[in-house]
PDB file of C-alpha atoms in Angstrom:
ATOM      1  CA  MET A  20      -3.335  10.791 -17.024  1.00  0.00           C
ATOM      2  CA  CYS A  21      -0.398   8.065 -18.812  1.00  0.00           C
ATOM      3  CA  VAL A  22       3.369   8.992 -19.037  1.00  0.00           C
ATOM      4  CA  ASP A  23       5.483   6.435 -21.007  1.00  0.00           C
ATOM      5  CA  TYR A  24       8.525   5.634 -18.797  1.00  0.00           C
ATOM      6  CA  MET A  25       9.664   2.720 -20.471  1.00  0.00           C
ATOM      7  CA  SER A  26      12.583   3.929 -21.511  1.00  0.00           C
ATOM      8  CA  HIS A  27      13.450   5.083 -18.083  1.00  0.00           C
ATOM      9  CA  ASN A  28      12.435   1.939 -16.603  1.00  0.00           C
ATOM     10  CA  LYS A  29      14.963   0.250 -18.844  1.00  0.00           C
ATOM     11  CA  ALA A  30      17.734   2.235 -17.578  1.00  0.00           C
ATOM     12  CA  CYS A  31      16.959   1.833 -13.738  1.00  0.00           C
ATOM     13  CA  PRO A  32      18.265  -1.107 -11.743  1.00  0.00           C
ATOM     14  CA  LYS A  33      15.553  -3.199  -9.927  1.00  0.00           C
ATOM     15  CA  ASP A  34      14.557  -3.177  -6.590  1.00  0.00           C
ATOM     16  CA  PRO A  35      14.816  -6.442  -5.287  1.00  0.00           C
ATOM     17  CA  PHE A  36      12.702  -5.357  -2.355  1.00  0.00           C
ATOM     18  CA  PRO A  37      10.246  -8.507  -2.273  1.00  0.00           C
ATOM     19  CA  LEU A  38       6.271  -8.173  -2.004  1.00  0.00           C
ATOM     20  CA  PRO A  39       4.629 -10.704  -0.170  1.00  0.00           C
ATOM     21  CA  ARG A  40       3.331 -13.362  -1.445  1.00  0.00           C
ATOM     22  CA  ILE A  41      -0.497 -13.861  -1.668  1.00  0.00           C
ATOM     23  CA  GLU A  42      -1.266 -17.098  -0.550  1.00  0.00           C
ATOM     24  CA  GLN A  43       0.562 -16.331   2.600  1.00  0.00           C
ATOM     25  CA  VAL A  44      -1.020 -13.002   3.008  1.00  0.00           C
ATOM     26  CA  VAL A  45      -4.524 -15.056   2.581  1.00  0.00           C
ATOM     27  CA  ASP A  46      -3.872 -17.505   4.771  1.00  0.00           C
ATOM     28  CA  SER A  47      -2.625 -15.231   7.796  1.00  0.00           C
ATOM     29  CA  THR A  48      -6.001 -14.406   7.962  1.00  0.00           C
ATOM     30  CA  SER A  49      -7.376 -17.966   9.204  1.00  0.00           C
ATOM     31  CA  GLY A  50      -9.310 -18.167  12.517  1.00  0.00           C
ATOM     32  CA  CYS A  51      -9.493 -14.666  12.438  1.00  0.00           C
ATOM     33  CA  GLU A  52     -13.171 -13.226  14.150  1.00  0.00           C
ATOM     34  CA  THR A  53     -13.379  -9.917  12.402  1.00  0.00           C
ATOM     35  CA  LEU A  54     -11.427  -8.432   9.541  1.00  0.00           C
ATOM     36  CA  CYS A  55     -11.114  -4.685   8.296  1.00  0.00           C
ATOM     37  CA  PHE A  56     -10.275  -3.854   4.748  1.00  0.00           C
ATOM     38  CA  LEU A  57      -8.494  -0.558   4.420  1.00  0.00           C
ATOM     39  CA  ASP A  58      -7.417   0.999   1.134  1.00  0.00           C
ATOM     40  CA  ALA A  59      -4.809   3.481   0.784  1.00  0.00           C
ATOM     41  CA  TYR A  60      -5.789   6.868  -0.873  1.00  0.00           C
ATOM     42  CA  SER A  61      -4.113   7.219  -4.423  1.00  0.00           C
ATOM     43  CA  GLY A  62      -1.233   4.780  -3.317  1.00  0.00           C
ATOM     44  CA  TYR A  63       1.722   5.590  -4.709  1.00  0.00           C
ATOM     45  CA  HIS A  64       1.003   9.233  -4.744  1.00  0.00           C
ATOM     46  CA  GLN A  65       1.057   9.410  -1.256  1.00  0.00           C
ATOM     47  CA  ILE A  66       4.520   9.156  -1.286  1.00  0.00           C
ATOM     48  CA  ALA A  67       7.288  11.826  -1.875  1.00  0.00           C
ATOM     49  CA  MET A  68      10.164  11.881  -4.580  1.00  0.00           C
ATOM     50  CA  LYS A  69      13.496  12.964  -3.758  1.00  0.00           C
ATOM     51  CA  GLU A  70      13.822  16.389  -5.448  1.00  0.00           C
ATOM     52  CA  SER A  71      17.105  15.479  -7.374  1.00  0.00           C
ATOM     53  CA  ASP A  72      14.636  12.365  -8.749  1.00  0.00           C
ATOM     54  CA  GLN A  73      11.788  14.687  -9.894  1.00  0.00           C
ATOM     55  CA  LEU A  74      13.127  16.161 -12.936  1.00  0.00           C
ATOM     56  CA  ALA A  75      13.621  11.830 -14.134  1.00  0.00           C
ATOM     57  CA  THR A  76       9.643  11.992 -14.410  1.00  0.00           C
ATOM     58  CA  THR A  77       9.691  15.278 -16.333  1.00  0.00           C
ATOM     59  CA  PHE A  78       6.933  15.395 -19.208  1.00  0.00           C
ATOM     60  CA  ILE A  79       5.800  17.597 -21.608  1.00  0.00           C
ATOM     61  CA  THR A  80       2.166  18.539 -22.406  1.00  0.00           C
ATOM     62  CA  PRO A  81       0.893  21.497 -24.640  1.00  0.00           C
ATOM     63  CA  PHE A  82       0.827  23.877 -21.782  1.00  0.00           C
ATOM     64  CA  GLY A  83       4.423  23.155 -20.344  1.00  0.00           C
ATOM     65  CA  SER A  84       6.974  20.778 -19.197  1.00  0.00           C
ATOM     66  CA  TYR A  85       5.582  19.506 -16.013  1.00  0.00           C
ATOM     67  CA  CYS A  86       7.430  16.510 -13.152  1.00  0.00           C
ATOM     68  CA  PHE A  87       6.137  14.461 -10.410  1.00  0.00           C
ATOM     69  CA  VAL A  88       6.573  15.771  -7.466  1.00  0.00           C
ATOM     70  CA  THR A  89       5.080  12.093  -5.647  1.00  0.00           C
ATOM     71  CA  MET A  90       5.864   8.801  -7.077  1.00  0.00           C
ATOM     72  CA  PRO A  91       3.573   8.007 -10.527  1.00  0.00           C
ATOM     73  CA  PHE A  92       2.241   4.682 -10.700  1.00  0.00           C
ATOM     74  CA  SER A  93       4.304   3.582 -14.120  1.00  0.00           C
ATOM     75  CA  LEU A  94       7.861   3.560 -12.342  1.00  0.00           C
ATOM     76  CA  LYS A  95       9.803   0.331 -12.092  1.00  0.00           C
ATOM     77  CA  ASN A  96      10.243   0.358  -8.900  1.00  0.00           C
ATOM     78  CA  ALA A  97       6.971   1.441  -7.437  1.00  0.00           C
ATOM     79  CA  GLY A  98       5.352  -1.168  -6.343  1.00  0.00           C
ATOM     80  CA  ALA A  99       8.628  -2.047  -4.043  1.00  0.00           C
ATOM     81  CA  THR A 100       9.259   1.139  -2.896  1.00  0.00           C
ATOM     82  CA  TYR A 101       5.364   1.161  -1.674  1.00  0.00           C
ATOM     83  CA  GLN A 102       5.930  -1.932   0.013  1.00  0.00           C
ATOM     84  CA  ARG A 103       8.815  -0.723   1.928  1.00  0.00           C
ATOM     85  CA  CYS A 104       6.898   2.208   3.279  1.00  0.00           C
ATOM     86  CA  MET A 105       4.331  -0.016   4.324  1.00  0.00           C
ATOM     87  CA  ILE A 106       6.593  -2.510   6.277  1.00  0.00           C
ATOM     88  CA  ARG A 107       7.896   0.922   7.813  1.00  0.00           C
ATOM     89  CA  CYS A 108       4.578   2.073   8.649  1.00  0.00           C
ATOM     90  CA  PHE A 109       3.595  -0.981  10.460  1.00  0.00           C
ATOM     91  CA  GLY A 110       6.438  -2.584  11.787  1.00  0.00           C
ATOM     92  CA  ASP A 111       5.833  -5.522  14.435  1.00  0.00           C
ATOM     93  CA  LEU A 112       2.175  -4.970  13.361  1.00  0.00           C
ATOM     94  CA  ILE A 113       2.731  -6.891  10.153  1.00  0.00           C
ATOM     95  CA  ARG A 114       1.639 -10.624  10.898  1.00  0.00           C
ATOM     96  CA  ARG A 115       0.675 -10.017  13.761  1.00  0.00           C
ATOM     97  CA  THR A 116      -2.639  -7.637  13.502  1.00  0.00           C
ATOM     98  CA  VAL A 117      -1.982  -6.064  10.285  1.00  0.00           C
ATOM     99  CA  GLU A 118      -0.941  -7.646   6.365  1.00  0.00           C
ATOM    100  CA  ALA A 119       0.083  -4.942   3.767  1.00  0.00           C
ATOM    101  CA  TYR A 120       0.227  -6.065   0.296  1.00  0.00           C
ATOM    102  CA  VAL A 121       1.100  -2.563  -1.506  1.00  0.00           C
ATOM    103  CA  ASP A 122      -1.580   0.257  -0.839  1.00  0.00           C
ATOM    104  CA  ASP A 123      -4.444  -3.011   0.217  1.00  0.00           C
ATOM    105  CA  ILE A 124      -4.339  -3.279   3.943  1.00  0.00           C
ATOM    106  CA  VAL A 125      -6.251  -6.205   6.095  1.00  0.00           C
ATOM    107  CA  VAL A 126      -6.602  -5.613   9.946  1.00  0.00           C
ATOM    108  CA  LYS A 127      -7.287  -8.913  11.111  1.00  0.00           C
ATOM    109  CA  THR A 128      -8.448  -9.436  14.721  1.00  0.00           C
ATOM    110  CA  LYS A 129      -8.599 -13.459  16.322  1.00  0.00           C
ATOM    111  CA  GLN A 130     -11.267 -12.171  19.090  1.00  0.00           C
ATOM    112  CA  ALA A 131     -13.803  -9.548  18.168  1.00  0.00           C
ATOM    113  CA  ASP A 132     -13.221  -7.663  21.460  1.00  0.00           C
ATOM    114  CA  ASP A 133      -9.701  -6.716  20.021  1.00  0.00           C
ATOM    115  CA  LEU A 134     -11.244  -4.953  17.222  1.00  0.00           C
ATOM    116  CA  VAL A 135     -11.043  -1.442  18.540  1.00  0.00           C
ATOM    117  CA  ALA A 136      -7.647  -1.428  20.277  1.00  0.00           C
ATOM    118  CA  ASP A 137      -6.084  -3.465  17.015  1.00  0.00           C
ATOM    119  CA  LEU A 138      -7.854  -0.302  15.055  1.00  0.00           C
ATOM    120  CA  GLU A 139      -6.011   2.191  17.352  1.00  0.00           C
ATOM    121  CA  LEU A 140      -2.582   0.681  16.552  1.00  0.00           C
ATOM    122  CA  THR A 141      -3.036   0.628  12.954  1.00  0.00           C
ATOM    123  CA  PHE A 142      -4.725   4.143  12.791  1.00  0.00           C
ATOM    124  CA  ALA A 143      -1.908   5.643  15.093  1.00  0.00           C
ATOM    125  CA  ARG A 144       1.039   4.284  12.696  1.00  0.00           C
ATOM    126  CA  LEU A 145      -0.990   5.318   9.307  1.00  0.00           C
ATOM    127  CA  CYS A 146      -1.756   8.744  10.860  1.00  0.00           C
ATOM    128  CA  ALA A 147       2.479   9.156  12.124  1.00  0.00           C
ATOM    129  CA  ASN A 148       3.388   7.942   8.901  1.00  0.00           C
ATOM    130  CA  GLY A 149       0.959  10.574   7.138  1.00  0.00           C
ATOM    131  CA  VAL A 150      -0.646   7.816   5.061  1.00  0.00           C
ATOM    132  CA  ARG A 151      -4.405   8.351   3.992  1.00  0.00           C
ATOM    133  CA  LEU A 152      -7.258   5.988   3.494  1.00  0.00           C
ATOM    134  CA  ASN A 153      -9.854   6.240   0.812  1.00  0.00           C
ATOM    135  CA  PRO A 154     -13.025   5.882   2.801  1.00  0.00           C
ATOM    136  CA  GLU A 155     -15.447   4.644   0.397  1.00  0.00           C
ATOM    137  CA  LYS A 156     -13.153   1.590   0.068  1.00  0.00           C
ATOM    138  CA  CYS A 157     -12.775   0.597   3.690  1.00  0.00           C
ATOM    139  CA  ILE A 158     -15.100  -1.899   5.298  1.00  0.00           C
ATOM    140  CA  PHE A 159     -14.694  -2.333   8.995  1.00  0.00           C
ATOM    141  CA  GLY A 160     -15.609  -5.539  11.287  1.00  0.00           C
ATOM    142  CA  VAL A 161     -16.822  -8.074   8.958  1.00  0.00           C
ATOM    143  CA  PRO A 162     -16.137 -11.924   9.271  1.00  0.00           C
ATOM    144  CA  HIS A 163     -15.089 -11.781   5.685  1.00  0.00           C
ATOM    145  CA  GLY A 164     -14.159 -10.119   2.498  1.00  0.00           C
ATOM    146  CA  MET A 165     -12.159  -9.706  -0.591  1.00  0.00           C
ATOM    147  CA  LEU A 166      -8.831  -9.650  -0.211  1.00  0.00           C
ATOM    148  CA  LEU A 167      -6.410  -9.556  -3.551  1.00  0.00           C
ATOM    149  CA  GLY A 168      -9.092 -10.952  -5.374  1.00  0.00           C
ATOM    150  CA  PHE A 169      -9.844 -13.586  -2.733  1.00  0.00           C
ATOM    151  CA  ILE A 170     -12.630 -13.876  -0.869  1.00  0.00           C
ATOM    152  CA  ILE A 171     -11.666 -14.778   3.106  1.00  0.00           C
ATOM    153  CA  SER A 172     -13.133 -15.481   5.877  1.00  0.00           C
ATOM    154  CA  GLN A 173     -12.249 -17.355   9.429  1.00  0.00           C
TER     155      GLN A 173
END
């Protein structure tokens, strides 16, 4: 389903929270023996909207009026909001063992022996913050893979 929030987006101020620079995310995986690529299930829809903001997402169907209770994809500040949530979720793991670009997450391990410990920390943070992953799109313990349109390796 697609809802046009163009008018709504024009009325909203831009959230200045920055997305990471793609080249820095890609470059940060250099020298890592093992990589894990994680994908957050239904990305933005995992973020609950404040009840007072839900009314602004109202849309009409032949069956009635509805509104989103979770963040829809087409809102102006959805990317910045999601990125802020990922930074809060991973905290000190960002840049160290985890990189997150909106709903794409890479766990990077310098030495393959540290993979399990790094994944335990990552999954503990995901679980504590209620972030669900799409197992069909997750890849674990590989030396290379696709990240943000780039093939990355050690």
